Amino acid sequence: MTPRLFMDVLLTAGAVVDLDADRAHYLRDVLRLQADAGVMLFNGRDGEWRSTVQAVAKRSMTLQVAAQTRRPEAEPDLWLCFAPIKRARLDFIAEKATELGVCRLQPVITQHTIVERVNVDRLRANAVEAAEQTERLTVPEIGTPVALAALVAGWPSDRHLLLADETGGGRPVADVLADLDDQARAAPWAVLTGPEGGFTRTELDLVRRLAHVHAVGLGPRILRADTAALSALSVWQAIVGDWRRATPRRWPDYATTTMQA
Ligand code: SAH
């Protein structure tokens, strides 16, 4: 198994990359890599590159970049806007939404949001680890938390929004997505889900004033906020997004391994 790491550095043939202490420790002491071992690198811009271990020292490790193995490839323009929930479930949302291909994770503070502080660095660390694991070429952007009213006020006019409305105010999600015209399918998108306490009537009314909002129901059961977010993303990917493309063929020797927290 070849390890795969996100490194925000220039990736070009011949470049030398110094690993931070954590990553050096992981490759040296956990995976026991030695000189000339292969490591896959991606930086969110330049695709994926194969590198080899150049030097191993007590506290550091350097890699030398060899050749590009995959060209840059964007994820669908799909945001997840979500009311933050407690920590373990937030970690779960960041990891799973990254696997599901979102390009931005945007925490949104609503009236019934209980969590006051969102650890943006922790969200990002979860997203990086998931991106490494899932063989993405990019890491989702992490937005700083915004109030729902501000999110709506600054909403990009061309971006469609799938509003997960647990109050019965929307049509079934698959019907809504199946009925979209080509222009809507090609547009940028976002999913918005509420906190465990749900949206207020005022909030739902505010969001529904956006130009391209689609209020949807996710079935007859009330889902936990994390389940709702990941379900809506999955259905969108299956009907509108890149799940309609064939699964890429991976040969056994492509298998990569990633650093677990
Ligand atoms: N406290 C609320 C439930 C909130 S569930 C109540 O008891 O009524 C958290 C969020 O998940 C909701 O705000 C909504 O965005 C989403 N959600 C949960 N179940 C849903 C469903 N069946 N349809 C659409 N959205 C749902």
Short mmCIF file of C-alpha atoms and ligand atoms in Angstrom, two decimals:
data_model
loop_
_atom_site.label_atom_id
_atom_site.label_comp_id
_atom_site.label_asym_id
_atom_site.label_seq_id
_atom_site.Cartn_x
_atom_site.Cartn_y
_atom_site.Cartn_z
CA MET A 1 0.00 0.00 0.00
CA THR A 2 1.33 3.42 -0.97
CA PRO A 3 0.64 6.19 1.56
CA ARG A 4 -1.24 9.20 0.25
CA LEU A 5 -0.82 12.67 1.76
CA PHE A 6 -2.28 16.13 1.26
CA MET A 7 0.57 18.68 1.31
CA ASP A 8 -0.01 22.34 0.54
CA VAL A 9 3.23 22.70 -1.41
CA LEU A 10 4.23 23.12 -5.04
CA LEU A 11 4.14 19.76 -6.77
CA THR A 12 6.37 19.52 -9.80
CA ALA A 13 8.95 16.98 -10.97
CA GLY A 14 12.10 17.22 -8.87
CA ALA A 15 10.57 19.29 -6.04
CA VAL A 16 11.75 18.38 -2.56
CA VAL A 17 9.13 18.28 0.20
CA ASP A 18 9.94 18.43 3.91
CA LEU A 19 7.43 16.63 6.10
CA ASP A 20 6.23 18.05 9.40
CA ALA A 21 7.02 16.07 12.56
CA ASP A 22 3.64 14.27 12.69
CA ARG A 23 3.80 13.06 9.15
CA ALA A 24 7.45 12.14 9.36
CA HIS A 25 6.65 10.13 12.50
CA TYR A 26 3.75 8.39 10.78
CA LEU A 27 5.72 7.39 7.69
CA ARG A 28 8.89 6.46 9.55
CA ASP A 29 7.67 4.86 12.77
CA VAL A 30 4.19 3.59 11.92
CA LEU A 31 4.57 2.58 8.28
CA ARG A 32 8.34 2.02 8.59
CA LEU A 33 9.11 3.55 5.21
CA GLN A 34 12.73 3.66 4.20
CA ALA A 35 14.66 5.51 1.53
CA ASP A 36 13.18 5.14 -1.98
CA ALA A 37 9.72 4.08 -0.73
CA GLY A 38 6.84 5.64 -2.70
CA VAL A 39 4.40 8.24 -1.31
CA MET A 40 1.50 9.80 -3.26
CA LEU A 41 1.01 13.55 -2.81
CA PHE A 42 -1.75 15.99 -3.75
CA ASN A 43 -2.15 19.71 -3.01
CA GLY A 44 -5.63 20.52 -4.31
CA ARG A 45 -4.28 22.20 -7.45
CA ASP A 46 -1.83 20.04 -9.35
CA GLY A 47 -3.45 16.60 -9.45
CA GLU A 48 -1.62 13.72 -7.82
CA TRP A 49 2.11 13.00 -7.87
CA ARG A 50 4.25 10.05 -6.97
CA SER A 51 7.21 10.87 -4.76
CA THR A 52 9.90 8.83 -3.10
CA VAL A 53 11.49 9.04 0.31
CA GLN A 54 14.79 10.83 -0.11
CA ALA A 55 16.14 11.09 3.40
CA VAL A 56 15.02 9.79 6.77
CA ALA A 57 16.35 11.41 9.92
CA LYS A 58 15.41 11.19 13.55
CA ARG A 59 12.85 14.00 13.48
CA SER A 60 12.34 14.71 9.81
CA MET A 61 11.83 13.21 6.44
CA THR A 62 12.14 14.58 2.94
CA LEU A 63 10.39 13.36 -0.18
CA GLN A 64 11.35 14.00 -3.76
CA VAL A 65 8.52 14.48 -6.24
CA ALA A 66 8.86 12.23 -9.30
CA ALA A 67 5.95 12.19 -11.75
CA GLN A 68 2.28 13.10 -12.03
CA THR A 69 -0.06 10.12 -11.63
CA ARG A 70 -3.41 11.96 -12.01
CA ARG A 71 -4.37 15.23 -13.64
CA PRO A 72 -6.23 17.90 -11.62
CA GLU A 73 -9.95 17.19 -11.40
CA ALA A 74 -12.55 19.32 -9.62
CA GLU A 75 -15.29 17.99 -7.37
CA PRO A 76 -18.87 18.99 -8.20
CA ASP A 77 -19.70 22.57 -7.18
CA LEU A 78 -21.71 21.39 -4.18
CA TRP A 79 -21.65 23.05 -0.76
CA LEU A 80 -22.93 21.63 2.49
CA CYS A 81 -24.35 24.37 4.72
CA PHE A 82 -25.19 22.87 8.09
CA ALA A 83 -26.04 23.93 11.59
CA PRO A 84 -23.17 22.71 13.78
CA ILE A 85 -23.91 19.91 16.20
CA LYS A 86 -21.87 18.34 18.94
CA ARG A 87 -18.28 17.43 18.32
CA ALA A 88 -18.30 13.73 17.50
CA ARG A 89 -21.16 14.21 15.04
CA LEU A 90 -19.46 17.22 13.51
CA ASP A 91 -16.32 15.14 12.89
CA PHE A 92 -18.55 12.58 11.26
CA ILE A 93 -20.24 15.16 9.01
CA ALA A 94 -16.89 16.63 7.90
CA GLU A 95 -15.48 13.22 7.09
CA LYS A 96 -18.53 11.84 5.31
CA ALA A 97 -19.41 15.00 3.38
CA THR A 98 -15.83 15.03 2.08
CA GLU A 99 -16.19 11.43 0.95
CA LEU A 100 -19.45 12.40 -0.73
CA GLY A 101 -17.66 15.04 -2.80
CA VAL A 102 -18.63 18.45 -1.40
CA CYS A 103 -16.34 21.35 -2.27
CA ARG A 104 -17.24 23.53 0.73
CA LEU A 105 -18.33 22.88 4.30
CA GLN A 106 -20.16 25.91 5.67
CA PRO A 107 -21.26 25.97 9.32
CA VAL A 108 -24.43 28.05 9.78
CA ILE A 109 -25.66 29.40 13.10
CA THR A 110 -29.45 29.20 13.43
CA GLN A 111 -31.83 30.13 16.21
CA HIS A 112 -31.90 26.65 17.70
CA THR A 113 -28.19 26.01 17.28
CA ILE A 114 -26.82 24.96 20.65
CA VAL A 115 -23.15 24.62 19.78
CA GLU A 116 -21.53 28.01 20.22
CA ARG A 117 -17.97 27.48 19.10
CA VAL A 118 -16.97 25.60 16.02
CA ASN A 119 -13.40 24.39 15.80
CA VAL A 120 -12.64 25.21 12.18
CA ASP A 121 -9.14 23.67 12.34
CA ARG A 122 -10.60 20.42 13.56
CA LEU A 123 -13.18 20.43 10.74
CA ARG A 124 -10.36 20.98 8.30
CA ALA A 125 -8.22 18.18 9.77
CA ASN A 126 -11.13 15.78 9.38
CA ALA A 127 -11.69 16.93 5.81
CA VAL A 128 -7.98 16.51 4.94
CA GLU A 129 -7.87 13.00 6.35
CA ALA A 130 -11.04 12.04 4.49
CA ALA A 131 -9.73 13.54 1.24
CA GLU A 132 -6.54 11.47 1.56
CA GLN A 133 -8.55 8.36 2.30
CA THR A 134 -11.10 8.76 -0.44
CA GLU A 135 -8.56 9.53 -3.18
CA ARG A 136 -9.88 13.01 -3.81
CA LEU A 137 -7.55 15.50 -5.47
CA THR A 138 -8.89 18.44 -3.46
CA VAL A 139 -9.86 19.21 0.12
CA PRO A 140 -13.17 21.01 0.71
CA GLU A 141 -12.94 24.65 1.74
CA ILE A 142 -14.08 25.23 5.30
CA GLY A 143 -16.14 28.38 5.79
CA THR A 144 -16.02 30.31 9.04
CA PRO A 145 -19.38 30.01 10.79
CA VAL A 146 -22.01 32.54 9.68
CA ALA A 147 -25.48 33.42 10.91
CA LEU A 148 -28.28 32.09 8.73
CA ALA A 149 -29.49 35.63 7.92
CA ALA A 150 -26.00 36.60 6.70
CA LEU A 151 -25.73 33.43 4.65
CA VAL A 152 -29.03 34.23 2.95
CA ALA A 153 -28.11 37.90 2.46
CA GLY A 154 -24.85 36.98 0.72
CA TRP A 155 -26.20 34.02 -1.22
CA PRO A 156 -24.81 33.85 -4.80
CA SER A 157 -27.74 34.48 -7.12
CA ASP A 158 -27.02 31.54 -9.44
CA ARG A 159 -26.53 28.89 -6.72
CA HIS A 160 -29.40 26.45 -6.23
CA LEU A 161 -30.25 25.37 -2.71
CA LEU A 162 -31.71 22.09 -1.54
CA LEU A 163 -33.41 22.98 1.74
CA ALA A 164 -34.01 19.97 4.00
CA ASP A 165 -37.37 20.91 5.50
CA GLU A 166 -38.57 18.51 8.18
CA THR A 167 -41.85 20.34 8.61
CA GLY A 168 -43.49 18.89 5.53
CA GLY A 169 -43.08 22.09 3.52
CA GLY A 170 -41.22 20.41 0.66
CA ARG A 171 -41.79 17.77 -2.01
CA PRO A 172 -39.99 14.40 -1.91
CA VAL A 173 -36.34 15.00 -2.73
CA ALA A 174 -36.08 12.53 -5.63
CA ASP A 175 -39.12 14.05 -7.37
CA VAL A 176 -37.69 17.56 -7.07
CA LEU A 177 -34.30 16.57 -8.45
CA ALA A 178 -35.70 14.40 -11.24
CA ASP A 179 -37.77 17.36 -12.49
CA LEU A 180 -34.83 19.77 -12.85
CA ASP A 181 -34.08 21.20 -16.28
CA ASP A 182 -30.59 21.11 -17.82
CA GLN A 183 -29.74 24.62 -16.70
CA ALA A 184 -30.54 23.80 -13.07
CA ARG A 185 -28.55 20.56 -13.24
CA ALA A 186 -25.49 22.41 -14.52
CA ALA A 187 -25.75 25.17 -11.88
CA PRO A 188 -23.75 25.40 -8.64
CA TRP A 189 -25.61 23.79 -5.73
CA ALA A 190 -25.81 23.62 -1.95
CA VAL A 191 -27.60 21.53 0.64
CA LEU A 192 -28.86 23.22 3.83
CA THR A 193 -29.76 21.28 6.96
CA GLY A 194 -30.89 22.49 10.37
CA PRO A 195 -29.80 21.75 13.93
CA GLU A 196 -31.24 19.04 16.18
CA GLY A 197 -33.87 21.55 17.32
CA GLY A 198 -34.93 22.17 13.70
CA PHE A 199 -35.43 25.42 11.80
CA THR A 200 -37.94 27.99 13.00
CA ARG A 201 -40.86 29.01 10.82
CA THR A 202 -39.25 32.44 10.33
CA GLU A 203 -36.00 30.86 9.20
CA LEU A 204 -37.74 28.59 6.71
CA ASP A 205 -39.66 31.58 5.32
CA LEU A 206 -36.43 33.58 5.00
CA VAL A 207 -34.59 30.83 3.13
CA ARG A 208 -37.53 30.19 0.87
CA ARG A 209 -37.26 33.71 -0.48
CA LEU A 210 -34.03 32.81 -2.33
CA ALA A 211 -34.33 32.66 -6.11
CA HIS A 212 -33.34 29.03 -6.61
CA VAL A 213 -34.47 27.28 -3.46
CA HIS A 214 -35.94 23.78 -3.50
CA ALA A 215 -37.54 22.74 -0.21
CA VAL A 216 -37.49 18.97 0.05
CA GLY A 217 -38.58 16.21 2.37
CA LEU A 218 -36.31 13.28 3.17
CA GLY A 219 -39.01 10.77 3.97
CA PRO A 220 -41.54 10.30 6.76
CA ARG A 221 -39.03 9.92 9.60
CA ILE A 222 -37.29 12.75 11.44
CA LEU A 223 -33.58 12.22 10.81
CA ARG A 224 -30.74 13.32 13.02
CA ALA A 225 -29.04 16.39 11.54
CA ASP A 226 -26.00 14.40 10.39
CA THR A 227 -28.12 11.71 8.74
CA ALA A 228 -30.21 14.38 6.98
CA ALA A 229 -27.12 16.15 5.60
CA LEU A 230 -25.46 13.00 4.31
CA SER A 231 -28.70 11.60 2.87
CA ALA A 232 -29.45 14.79 0.97
CA LEU A 233 -25.90 14.87 -0.42
CA SER A 234 -26.15 11.22 -1.50
CA VAL A 235 -29.44 11.68 -3.28
CA TRP A 236 -28.13 14.81 -5.03
CA GLN A 237 -24.98 13.00 -6.13
CA ALA A 238 -27.00 10.05 -7.46
CA ILE A 239 -29.53 12.12 -9.43
CA VAL A 240 -27.64 15.30 -10.38
CA GLY A 241 -23.99 14.81 -9.49
CA ASP A 242 -21.01 12.67 -10.36
CA TRP A 243 -22.43 9.34 -9.22
CA ARG A 244 -23.94 9.17 -12.69
CA ARG A 245 -20.41 8.68 -14.07
CA ALA A 246 -18.84 5.25 -14.16
CA THR A 247 -16.75 4.27 -11.16
CA PRO A 248 -13.06 4.65 -12.07
CA ARG A 249 -11.22 1.42 -12.46
CA ARG A 250 -8.46 1.00 -9.90
CA TRP A 251 -5.80 -1.67 -10.18
CA PRO A 252 -4.77 -3.48 -7.02
CA ASP A 253 -1.35 -1.83 -6.98
CA TYR A 254 -2.98 1.59 -6.89
CA ALA A 255 -4.21 0.90 -3.35
CA THR A 256 -3.15 3.69 -1.02
CA THR A 257 -3.08 4.02 2.73
CA THR A 258 -3.55 7.17 4.78
CA MET A 259 -2.66 8.56 8.14
CA GLN A 260 -5.35 7.95 10.73
CA ALA A 261 -5.75 10.48 13.52
N1 SAH B 1 -36.28 19.08 16.10
C1 SAH B 1 -36.85 18.84 14.85
C2 SAH B 1 -36.01 17.91 14.00
C3 SAH B 1 -34.77 18.51 13.46
S1 SAH B 1 -33.87 17.35 12.55
C4 SAH B 1 -38.18 18.18 15.10
O1 SAH B 1 -38.29 17.41 16.01
O2 SAH B 1 -39.11 18.46 14.33
C5 SAH B 1 -32.49 18.30 12.02
C6 SAH B 1 -32.53 18.77 10.59
O3 SAH B 1 -32.45 17.65 9.72
C7 SAH B 1 -33.78 19.48 10.16
O4 SAH B 1 -33.73 20.85 10.47
C8 SAH B 1 -33.82 19.24 8.65
O5 SAH B 1 -32.98 20.15 7.98
C9 SAH B 1 -33.24 17.85 8.56
N2 SAH B 1 -34.27 16.80 8.51
C10 SAH B 1 -34.45 15.81 9.41
N3 SAH B 1 -35.43 14.98 9.04
C11 SAH B 1 -35.87 15.43 7.85
C12 SAH B 1 -36.88 14.99 6.91
N4 SAH B 1 -37.63 13.94 7.14
N5 SAH B 1 -37.03 15.72 5.77
C13 SAH B 1 -36.30 16.82 5.54
N6 SAH B 1 -35.35 17.28 6.38
C14 SAH B 1 -35.13 16.61 7.50
#
